Amino acid sequence: MADTILVTGGAGYIGSHTTLALLEAGYEVVVLDNLHNGSSTSLDRVARLAGKPATFIKGDIRDRALLDELFASHSISAVLHFAGLKAVGESVREPLRYYENNVSGTVTLCQAMAHAGVFRLVFSSSATVYGEPSQMPISETFPTGVPTNPYGRSKLMVEELLKDLAASEPRWNIALLRYFNPVGAHASGLLGENPNGTPNNLLPYMSQVAVGKLEKLSVYGADYPTVDGTGVRDYIHVVDLADGHLKALQAMATRDGVNVWNLGTGIGYSVLQMIQAFELASGRPLPYQLVARRPGDIAECWSDASLAAKELGWKAQRGLAEMMADTWRWQSANPLGYAD
Ligand code: NAD
Ligand code: UDP
């Protein structure tokens, strides 16, 4: 019988693409999502694309009774844990909500997993845990740094608590996947990022400018010590990222304890390079203005992707043009996102 994977946050951006990849690979999937920032429409579309549905449970990772019931009624072999809040600015204004949801929520999930005898967990971490490294590219051997906001600190806290957990009980088998900058959408145009309100991240903001929902892009800082003065990041296609989770799950079957893998492409692009690539993909000019740096931003950040290549046999396949074309297809076909 196929393994059943619990995907927390599976109705969200990365979780929905990963749920699709799991179903396509033959896994059974149970999605737990409170729909705070996700949409059940995304799961309807996943079912359409996969030709079979995931089981959807609307609920919260902080609800221990619900988790106990879920683990009792499904034979879960591993958990992919995407559920969390991710808006940096909001985390500065409402730190307790972030620590409660992201940190306490993970504690409750792990307690329920241990109670049910499920010890394999993949956690959605972030390159933000490296803080501001003095050198690029960033390899997993770099020490973690000081994230600049409560969101980033919640990710680092969860990494630390998961390491403590694995040290206390050898049955735990944990992957910390440090994502660089996920962008793009499924090539069908049916799945994509569905930000609530005005987007904070570069690609959703650019897309909304291109469709006329927002007037122009503010480029935060043109005086960084980078190729053209604007910030440089390692943008990774969300479908490649989803595939990285499948490869991590497979690799974990023969590994113990905690494993850390960067999921990035190993290539950095500046904001101006992103604007140019987006204009090319959309065929539309993208109005922008150069403004002051955004507090908390670092100049550049890109991954050393060689460990995942060596240990997972995983490498991002999709380049910048494809990331942009897929983002644009999604945005133009769904100007209101999932709108439910
Ligand atoms: P998303 O907001 O689209 O998805 C998160 C999902 O979790 C949403 O559907 C939301 O409704 C659900 N959720 C939130 N709190 C919950 C709770 N307490 N119980 C149940 N469901 C809950 O975000 P995403 O971009 O898909 O990110 C997924 C994960 O990856 C997050 O943990 C995020 O911090 C991490 N991550 C994202 C990025 C990025 O740039 N998108 C980068 C690094 C790490
Ligand atoms: N950025 C920008 N304007 C925006 C949003 C982002 O110039 O409206 C820049 C930001 O300063 C950074 C890059 O785009 O250099 C990526 O930002 P994003 O918020 O998407 O991801 P981050 O790496 O900051 O998590």
Tab-separated table of C-alpha atoms and ligand atoms in Angstrom:
chain	number	residue	atom	x	y	z
A	1	MET	CA	0.000	0.000	0.000
A	2	ALA	CA	1.170	3.534	-0.784
A	3	ASP	CA	2.661	5.581	2.043
A	4	THR	CA	0.381	8.270	3.460
A	5	ILE	CA	1.959	11.682	4.038
A	6	LEU	CA	0.464	14.378	6.233
A	7	VAL	CA	1.003	17.819	4.668
A	8	THR	CA	0.359	20.679	7.098
A	9	GLY	CA	-0.309	23.938	5.261
A	10	GLY	CA	-1.031	21.936	2.106
A	11	ALA	CA	-3.593	24.443	0.826
A	12	GLY	CA	-0.922	27.172	0.671
A	13	TYR	CA	1.520	28.130	-2.049
A	14	ILE	CA	4.378	25.650	-1.608
A	15	GLY	CA	2.226	23.031	0.136
A	16	SER	CA	-0.259	22.786	-2.759
A	17	HIS	CA	2.510	22.288	-5.333
A	18	THR	CA	4.105	19.654	-3.103
A	19	THR	CA	0.775	17.898	-2.520
A	20	LEU	CA	0.407	17.639	-6.298
A	21	ALA	CA	3.941	16.243	-6.666
A	22	LEU	CA	3.258	13.663	-3.920
A	23	LEU	CA	-0.013	12.519	-5.516
A	24	GLU	CA	1.681	12.283	-8.909
A	25	ALA	CA	4.423	10.160	-7.353
A	26	GLY	CA	1.815	7.726	-5.997
A	27	TYR	CA	1.620	8.785	-2.340
A	28	GLU	CA	-1.644	9.153	-0.456
A	29	VAL	CA	-1.895	12.642	1.036
A	30	VAL	CA	-3.777	14.081	3.992
A	31	VAL	CA	-3.747	17.896	4.087
A	32	LEU	CA	-4.295	19.767	7.340
A	33	ASP	CA	-4.792	23.501	6.852
A	34	ASN	CA	-6.788	26.123	8.752
A	35	LEU	CA	-7.189	28.151	5.507
A	36	HIS	CA	-5.835	31.262	7.209
A	37	ASN	CA	-3.747	31.942	4.101
A	38	GLY	CA	-4.657	28.962	1.944
A	39	SER	CA	-7.564	28.101	-0.289
A	40	SER	CA	-9.609	24.945	-0.743
A	41	THR	CA	-9.793	25.877	-4.447
A	42	SER	CA	-6.076	25.135	-4.695
A	43	LEU	CA	-6.787	21.584	-3.508
A	44	ASP	CA	-9.669	21.181	-5.984
A	45	ARG	CA	-7.219	22.134	-8.716
A	46	VAL	CA	-4.559	19.791	-7.359
A	47	ALA	CA	-7.134	16.977	-7.590
A	48	ARG	CA	-7.925	17.947	-11.179
A	49	LEU	CA	-4.258	17.924	-12.162
A	50	ALA	CA	-3.383	14.716	-10.288
A	51	GLY	CA	-6.539	12.843	-11.285
A	52	LYS	CA	-7.141	12.031	-7.613
A	53	PRO	CA	-7.703	14.094	-4.484
A	54	ALA	CA	-5.844	14.552	-1.234
A	55	THR	CA	-7.934	14.089	1.894
A	56	PHE	CA	-8.542	17.575	3.260
A	57	ILE	CA	-9.019	18.307	6.944
A	58	LYS	CA	-9.751	21.909	7.816
A	59	GLY	CA	-8.077	22.511	11.148
A	60	ASP	CA	-5.194	23.915	13.097
A	61	ILE	CA	-1.816	22.420	14.005
A	62	ARG	CA	-2.290	23.872	17.497
A	63	ASP	CA	-5.385	21.706	18.063
A	64	ARG	CA	-3.972	18.662	19.854
A	65	ALA	CA	-7.296	16.787	20.033
A	66	LEU	CA	-7.764	17.166	16.283
A	67	LEU	CA	-4.202	15.951	15.636
A	68	ASP	CA	-4.687	12.898	17.873
A	69	GLU	CA	-7.851	12.018	15.989
A	70	LEU	CA	-6.124	12.582	12.638
A	71	PHE	CA	-3.196	10.299	13.507
A	72	ALA	CA	-5.561	7.672	14.926
A	73	SER	CA	-7.668	7.547	11.782
A	74	HIS	CA	-4.892	7.713	9.154
A	75	SER	CA	-1.770	5.611	8.978
A	76	ILE	CA	0.713	8.463	8.486
A	77	SER	CA	4.320	7.578	7.673
A	78	ALA	CA	5.782	11.113	7.512
A	79	VAL	CA	4.802	14.740	7.974
A	80	LEU	CA	5.719	17.603	5.641
A	81	HIS	CA	5.260	20.655	7.834
A	82	PHE	CA	4.528	23.826	5.821
A	83	ALA	CA	1.890	25.381	8.100
A	84	GLY	CA	2.998	28.715	9.451
A	85	LEU	CA	2.717	32.464	9.190
A	86	LYS	CA	5.282	34.087	6.904
A	87	ALA	CA	4.798	37.854	6.609
A	88	VAL	CA	7.930	39.545	7.929
A	89	GLY	CA	6.389	42.975	8.619
A	90	GLU	CA	3.389	41.453	10.379
A	91	SER	CA	5.737	39.388	12.548
A	92	VAL	CA	7.380	42.616	13.777
A	93	ARG	CA	3.969	44.037	14.739
A	94	GLU	CA	2.546	40.817	16.186
A	95	PRO	CA	5.469	38.702	17.448
A	96	LEU	CA	3.416	36.645	19.890
A	97	ARG	CA	1.058	35.513	17.137
A	98	TYR	CA	4.085	34.358	15.130
A	99	TYR	CA	5.737	32.530	18.011
A	100	GLU	CA	2.426	30.938	18.990
A	101	ASN	CA	1.572	29.777	15.503
A	102	ASN	CA	5.017	28.820	14.217
A	103	VAL	CA	6.816	27.685	17.380
A	104	SER	CA	4.028	26.478	19.713
A	105	GLY	CA	2.207	25.013	16.715
A	106	THR	CA	5.264	22.924	15.869
A	107	VAL	CA	5.612	21.804	19.509
A	108	THR	CA	2.003	20.592	19.512
A	109	LEU	CA	2.478	18.841	16.175
A	110	CYS	CA	5.610	17.041	17.420
A	111	GLN	CA	3.876	16.005	20.653
A	112	ALA	CA	1.017	14.499	18.671
A	113	MET	CA	3.456	12.790	16.277
A	114	ALA	CA	5.434	11.218	19.126
A	115	HIS	CA	2.190	10.092	20.783
A	116	ALA	CA	1.160	8.423	17.519
A	117	GLY	CA	4.611	6.898	16.940
A	118	VAL	CA	5.310	8.983	13.811
A	119	PHE	CA	8.883	10.284	13.842
A	120	ARG	CA	9.657	11.415	10.300
A	121	LEU	CA	9.296	15.180	9.802
A	122	VAL	CA	10.278	17.589	7.033
A	123	PHE	CA	10.325	21.208	8.170
A	124	SER	CA	9.999	24.276	5.912
A	125	SER	CA	12.902	26.385	7.062
A	126	SER	CA	14.445	29.356	5.341
A	127	ALA	CA	17.763	30.854	4.311
A	128	THR	CA	16.881	33.611	6.767
A	129	VAL	CA	18.324	31.391	9.549
A	130	TYR	CA	21.820	32.153	8.203
A	131	GLY	CA	21.403	35.831	9.174
A	132	GLU	CA	23.869	37.958	7.228
A	133	PRO	CA	26.758	35.708	6.167
A	134	SER	CA	30.002	37.439	5.221
A	135	GLN	CA	30.562	35.253	2.203
A	136	MET	CA	28.591	33.725	-0.696
A	137	PRO	CA	27.434	31.164	-1.636
A	138	ILE	CA	25.863	29.941	1.588
A	139	SER	CA	26.633	26.354	2.459
A	140	GLU	CA	24.977	24.230	5.161
A	141	THR	CA	28.286	24.256	7.059
A	142	PHE	CA	27.851	27.983	7.755
A	143	PRO	CA	26.741	28.708	11.328
A	144	THR	CA	23.222	29.983	11.756
A	145	GLY	CA	23.175	33.732	12.344
A	146	VAL	CA	20.834	36.286	13.813
A	147	PRO	CA	17.651	36.605	11.765
A	148	THR	CA	16.509	40.216	11.585
A	149	ASN	CA	12.830	39.746	12.520
A	150	PRO	CA	10.480	37.580	14.629
A	151	TYR	CA	9.442	35.494	11.593
A	152	GLY	CA	13.063	34.529	10.961
A	153	ARG	CA	13.673	33.909	14.655
A	154	SER	CA	10.625	31.622	14.798
A	155	LYS	CA	12.215	29.511	12.020
A	156	LEU	CA	15.528	29.357	13.880
A	157	MET	CA	13.778	28.469	17.165
A	158	VAL	CA	11.947	25.611	15.470
A	159	GLU	CA	15.205	24.331	13.982
A	160	GLU	CA	16.789	24.405	17.456
A	161	LEU	CA	13.861	22.678	19.140
A	162	LEU	CA	13.817	19.975	16.472
A	163	LYS	CA	17.545	19.346	17.010
A	164	ASP	CA	16.936	19.030	20.765
A	165	LEU	CA	14.101	16.636	20.083
A	166	ALA	CA	16.214	14.422	17.832
A	167	ALA	CA	19.010	14.424	20.436
A	168	SER	CA	16.536	13.215	23.075
A	169	GLU	CA	14.991	10.371	21.072
A	170	PRO	CA	16.857	8.528	18.308
A	171	ARG	CA	13.700	7.549	16.455
A	172	TRP	CA	13.229	11.120	15.232
A	173	ASN	CA	14.195	11.503	11.582
A	174	ILE	CA	14.080	15.173	10.632
A	175	ALA	CA	14.933	17.212	7.551
A	176	LEU	CA	15.423	20.957	7.845
A	177	LEU	CA	14.940	22.307	4.333
A	178	ARG	CA	16.271	25.838	4.021
A	179	TYR	CA	14.468	27.421	1.102
A	180	PHE	CA	15.956	30.347	-0.753
A	181	ASN	CA	13.350	32.491	-2.632
A	182	PRO	CA	10.434	30.403	-3.955
A	183	VAL	CA	8.763	31.897	-7.038
A	184	GLY	CA	6.831	30.748	-10.093
A	185	ALA	CA	3.734	28.653	-10.454
A	186	HIS	CA	2.569	25.354	-11.890
A	187	ALA	CA	2.931	25.330	-15.690
A	188	SER	CA	-0.830	24.700	-16.091
A	189	GLY	CA	-1.589	28.182	-14.755
A	190	LEU	CA	-3.949	26.545	-12.237
A	191	LEU	CA	-1.776	26.767	-9.106
A	192	GLY	CA	0.219	29.721	-7.850
A	193	GLU	CA	0.837	32.175	-5.077
A	194	ASN	CA	-2.264	33.837	-3.689
A	195	PRO	CA	-1.130	36.644	-1.389
A	196	ASN	CA	-3.612	38.232	0.991
A	197	GLY	CA	-3.645	42.002	0.597
A	198	THR	CA	-0.667	43.921	-0.784
A	199	PRO	CA	2.196	41.498	-1.378
A	200	ASN	CA	5.508	41.889	0.452
A	201	ASN	CA	7.580	39.685	-1.820
A	202	LEU	CA	9.104	40.834	-5.066
A	203	LEU	CA	7.482	38.499	-7.619
A	204	PRO	CA	3.852	38.812	-6.449
A	205	TYR	CA	4.332	42.574	-6.256
A	206	MET	CA	5.746	42.749	-9.792
A	207	SER	CA	2.889	40.576	-11.102
A	208	GLN	CA	0.271	42.863	-9.601
A	209	VAL	CA	1.950	45.924	-11.095
A	210	ALA	CA	1.974	44.217	-14.488
A	211	VAL	CA	-1.794	43.560	-14.378
A	212	GLY	CA	-2.466	47.119	-13.226
A	213	LYS	CA	-3.572	46.279	-9.665
A	214	LEU	CA	-0.637	48.230	-8.253
A	215	GLU	CA	0.840	51.360	-9.757
A	216	LYS	CA	4.568	50.761	-9.652
A	217	LEU	CA	7.231	48.697	-7.985
A	218	SER	CA	9.484	50.248	-5.353
A	219	VAL	CA	12.999	48.877	-5.700
A	220	TYR	CA	14.356	48.842	-2.163
A	221	GLY	CA	17.908	50.131	-2.360
A	222	ALA	CA	20.160	50.808	-5.347
A	223	ASP	CA	23.327	51.320	-3.310
A	224	TYR	CA	24.143	47.767	-2.248
A	225	PRO	CA	27.606	46.424	-3.106
A	226	THR	CA	26.134	44.172	-5.812
A	227	VAL	CA	26.287	43.883	-9.590
A	228	ASP	CA	23.966	46.885	-10.164
A	229	GLY	CA	23.371	48.178	-6.626
A	230	THR	CA	20.080	46.313	-6.067
A	231	GLY	CA	19.564	43.294	-3.802
A	232	VAL	CA	20.540	39.847	-5.070
A	233	ARG	CA	18.620	36.651	-4.240
A	234	ASP	CA	18.523	32.993	-5.268
A	235	TYR	CA	15.051	32.539	-6.808
A	236	ILE	CA	13.863	28.951	-7.092
A	237	HIS	CA	10.894	27.641	-9.067
A	238	VAL	CA	8.213	26.285	-6.730
A	239	VAL	CA	7.847	23.073	-8.772
A	240	ASP	CA	11.585	22.390	-8.328
A	241	LEU	CA	11.161	23.115	-4.630
A	242	ALA	CA	8.257	20.654	-4.407
A	243	ASP	CA	10.396	18.015	-6.102
A	244	GLY	CA	13.150	18.687	-3.540
A	245	HIS	CA	10.717	17.604	-0.797
A	246	LEU	CA	10.074	14.281	-2.508
A	247	LYS	CA	13.797	13.694	-2.886
A	248	ALA	CA	14.341	14.573	0.783
A	249	LEU	CA	11.617	12.125	1.870
A	250	GLN	CA	13.260	9.356	-0.130
A	251	ALA	CA	16.741	10.151	1.219
A	252	MET	CA	15.526	10.245	4.822
A	253	ALA	CA	14.572	6.584	4.660
A	254	THR	CA	18.286	5.723	4.829
A	255	ARG	CA	19.422	8.510	7.169
A	256	ASP	CA	19.214	9.133	10.902
A	257	GLY	CA	18.711	12.153	13.098
A	258	VAL	CA	18.627	15.659	11.689
A	259	ASN	CA	19.694	16.499	8.143
A	260	VAL	CA	19.947	20.033	6.796
A	261	TRP	CA	19.670	20.804	3.096
A	262	ASN	CA	19.629	24.098	1.212
A	263	LEU	CA	17.051	24.203	-1.554
A	264	GLY	CA	18.170	26.849	-4.009
A	265	THR	CA	19.565	27.086	-7.524
A	266	GLY	CA	23.006	28.400	-6.614
A	267	ILE	CA	22.461	31.464	-8.839
A	268	GLY	CA	21.735	35.007	-7.679
A	269	TYR	CA	19.785	37.656	-9.616
A	270	SER	CA	19.424	41.351	-8.789
A	271	VAL	CA	16.077	43.148	-8.567
A	272	LEU	CA	16.823	44.983	-11.830
A	273	GLN	CA	17.640	41.687	-13.555
A	274	MET	CA	14.328	40.313	-12.274
A	275	ILE	CA	12.437	43.308	-13.648
A	276	GLN	CA	14.047	42.866	-17.047
A	277	ALA	CA	13.252	39.135	-17.139
A	278	PHE	CA	9.670	39.780	-16.090
A	279	GLU	CA	9.181	42.415	-18.799
A	280	LEU	CA	10.470	39.940	-21.343
A	281	ALA	CA	8.103	37.173	-20.172
A	282	SER	CA	5.018	39.382	-19.890
A	283	GLY	CA	5.674	41.636	-22.863
A	284	ARG	CA	4.721	44.593	-20.677
A	285	PRO	CA	6.791	47.419	-19.264
A	286	LEU	CA	7.081	47.310	-15.508
A	287	PRO	CA	7.048	50.788	-13.967
A	288	TYR	CA	9.393	51.085	-11.003
A	289	GLN	CA	11.163	53.635	-8.840
A	290	LEU	CA	14.379	53.341	-6.874
A	291	VAL	CA	13.731	54.029	-3.191
A	292	ALA	CA	15.569	53.637	0.128
A	293	ARG	CA	16.641	50.236	1.419
A	294	ARG	CA	14.019	48.194	3.278
A	295	PRO	CA	15.058	47.781	6.929
A	296	GLY	CA	16.292	44.273	7.704
A	297	ASP	CA	17.198	43.386	4.108
A	298	ILE	CA	20.622	41.978	3.324
A	299	ALA	CA	22.566	42.859	0.158
A	300	GLU	CA	22.826	39.390	-1.293
A	301	CYS	CA	21.961	35.809	-0.602
A	302	TRP	CA	22.450	32.732	-2.730
A	303	SER	CA	22.963	29.086	-2.011
A	304	ASP	CA	25.650	26.543	-2.402
A	305	ALA	CA	23.316	23.872	-3.788
A	306	SER	CA	25.915	21.101	-3.980
A	307	LEU	CA	24.951	19.149	-0.839
A	308	ALA	CA	21.385	18.560	-2.044
A	309	ALA	CA	22.788	17.539	-5.432
A	310	LYS	CA	25.132	15.035	-3.802
A	311	GLU	CA	22.910	13.640	-1.060
A	312	LEU	CA	19.426	13.973	-2.569
A	313	GLY	CA	20.260	13.686	-6.254
A	314	TRP	CA	18.256	16.892	-6.603
A	315	LYS	CA	19.038	19.947	-8.669
A	316	ALA	CA	16.711	22.770	-9.736
A	317	GLN	CA	15.784	22.291	-13.402
A	318	ARG	CA	13.911	25.496	-14.196
A	319	GLY	CA	15.695	28.738	-15.081
A	320	LEU	CA	14.703	32.379	-14.720
A	321	ALA	CA	12.761	32.622	-18.009
A	322	GLU	CA	10.555	29.689	-16.987
A	323	MET	CA	10.005	31.103	-13.487
A	324	MET	CA	8.822	34.360	-15.040
A	325	ALA	CA	6.685	32.788	-17.772
A	326	ASP	CA	4.902	30.555	-15.242
A	327	THR	CA	4.377	33.428	-12.799
A	328	TRP	CA	2.885	35.507	-15.578
A	329	ARG	CA	0.618	32.706	-16.848
A	330	TRP	CA	-0.731	32.210	-13.327
A	331	GLN	CA	-1.191	35.932	-12.667
A	332	SER	CA	-2.890	36.707	-15.972
A	333	ALA	CA	-5.232	33.704	-15.780
A	334	ASN	CA	-6.077	34.359	-12.095
A	335	PRO	CA	-5.912	38.122	-11.519
A	336	LEU	CA	-7.828	37.690	-8.260
A	337	GLY	CA	-5.884	34.605	-7.156
A	338	TYR	CA	-8.229	31.821	-6.017
A	339	ALA	CA	-10.757	34.466	-4.951
A	340	ASP	CA	-12.594	32.301	-2.425
B	1	NAD	P1	1.409	29.967	2.592
B	1	NAD	O1	0.937	31.013	3.540
B	1	NAD	O2	0.928	30.030	1.189
B	1	NAD	O3	1.091	28.527	3.178
B	1	NAD	C1	1.045	28.241	4.543
B	1	NAD	C2	-0.246	27.498	4.805
B	1	NAD	O4	-0.297	27.163	6.196
B	1	NAD	C3	-1.495	28.343	4.497
B	1	NAD	O5	-2.352	27.614	3.650
B	1	NAD	C4	-2.126	28.591	5.862
B	1	NAD	O6	-3.537	28.652	5.781
B	1	NAD	C5	-1.632	27.393	6.651
B	1	NAD	N1	-1.521	27.618	8.108
B	1	NAD	C6	-0.916	28.653	8.735
B	1	NAD	N2	-0.996	28.485	10.069
B	1	NAD	C7	-1.649	27.316	10.275
B	1	NAD	C8	-2.038	26.604	11.444
B	1	NAD	N3	-1.769	27.067	12.664
B	1	NAD	N4	-2.696	25.425	11.295
B	1	NAD	C9	-2.990	24.948	10.054
B	1	NAD	N5	-2.661	25.591	8.920
B	1	NAD	C10	-1.991	26.756	9.032
B	1	NAD	O7	3.020	30.003	2.652
B	1	NAD	P2	4.083	29.265	1.715
B	1	NAD	O8	4.798	30.315	0.953
B	1	NAD	O9	3.480	28.106	1.026
B	1	NAD	O10	5.102	28.765	2.830
B	1	NAD	C11	5.040	27.457	3.379
B	1	NAD	C12	6.116	27.321	4.447
B	1	NAD	O11	7.392	27.601	3.883
B	1	NAD	C13	5.938	28.293	5.610
B	1	NAD	O12	6.289	27.640	6.805
B	1	NAD	C14	6.942	29.376	5.293
B	1	NAD	O13	7.375	30.052	6.451
B	1	NAD	C15	8.054	28.574	4.650
B	1	NAD	N6	8.893	29.390	3.766
B	1	NAD	C16	8.314	30.123	2.775
B	1	NAD	C17	9.102	30.927	1.971
B	1	NAD	C18	8.466	31.785	0.904
B	1	NAD	O14	9.112	32.749	0.460
B	1	NAD	N7	7.261	31.498	0.428
B	1	NAD	C19	10.490	30.955	2.150
B	1	NAD	C20	11.059	30.167	3.157
B	1	NAD	C21	10.243	29.385	3.963
B	2	UDP	N1	12.205	43.917	-3.175
B	2	UDP	C1	11.983	45.148	-3.782
B	2	UDP	N2	10.708	45.626	-3.840
B	2	UDP	C2	9.637	44.934	-3.337
B	2	UDP	C3	9.864	43.688	-2.722
B	2	UDP	C4	11.163	43.207	-2.650
B	2	UDP	O1	12.929	45.789	-4.248
B	2	UDP	O2	8.505	45.447	-3.403
B	2	UDP	C5	13.577	43.361	-3.119
B	2	UDP	C6	14.101	43.110	-1.722
B	2	UDP	O3	14.732	44.272	-1.217
B	2	UDP	C7	15.071	41.946	-1.962
B	2	UDP	C8	14.418	41.165	-3.107
B	2	UDP	O4	13.544	42.102	-3.752
B	2	UDP	O5	16.328	42.433	-2.424
B	2	UDP	C9	13.618	39.956	-2.640
B	2	UDP	O6	12.685	40.362	-1.642
B	2	UDP	P1	11.555	39.401	-1.086
B	2	UDP	O7	10.760	40.168	-0.074
B	2	UDP	O8	10.806	38.796	-2.215
B	2	UDP	O9	12.366	38.208	-0.400
B	2	UDP	P2	13.419	38.232	0.825
B	2	UDP	O10	14.689	37.686	0.258
B	2	UDP	O11	13.561	39.622	1.316
B	2	UDP	O12	12.810	37.305	1.799
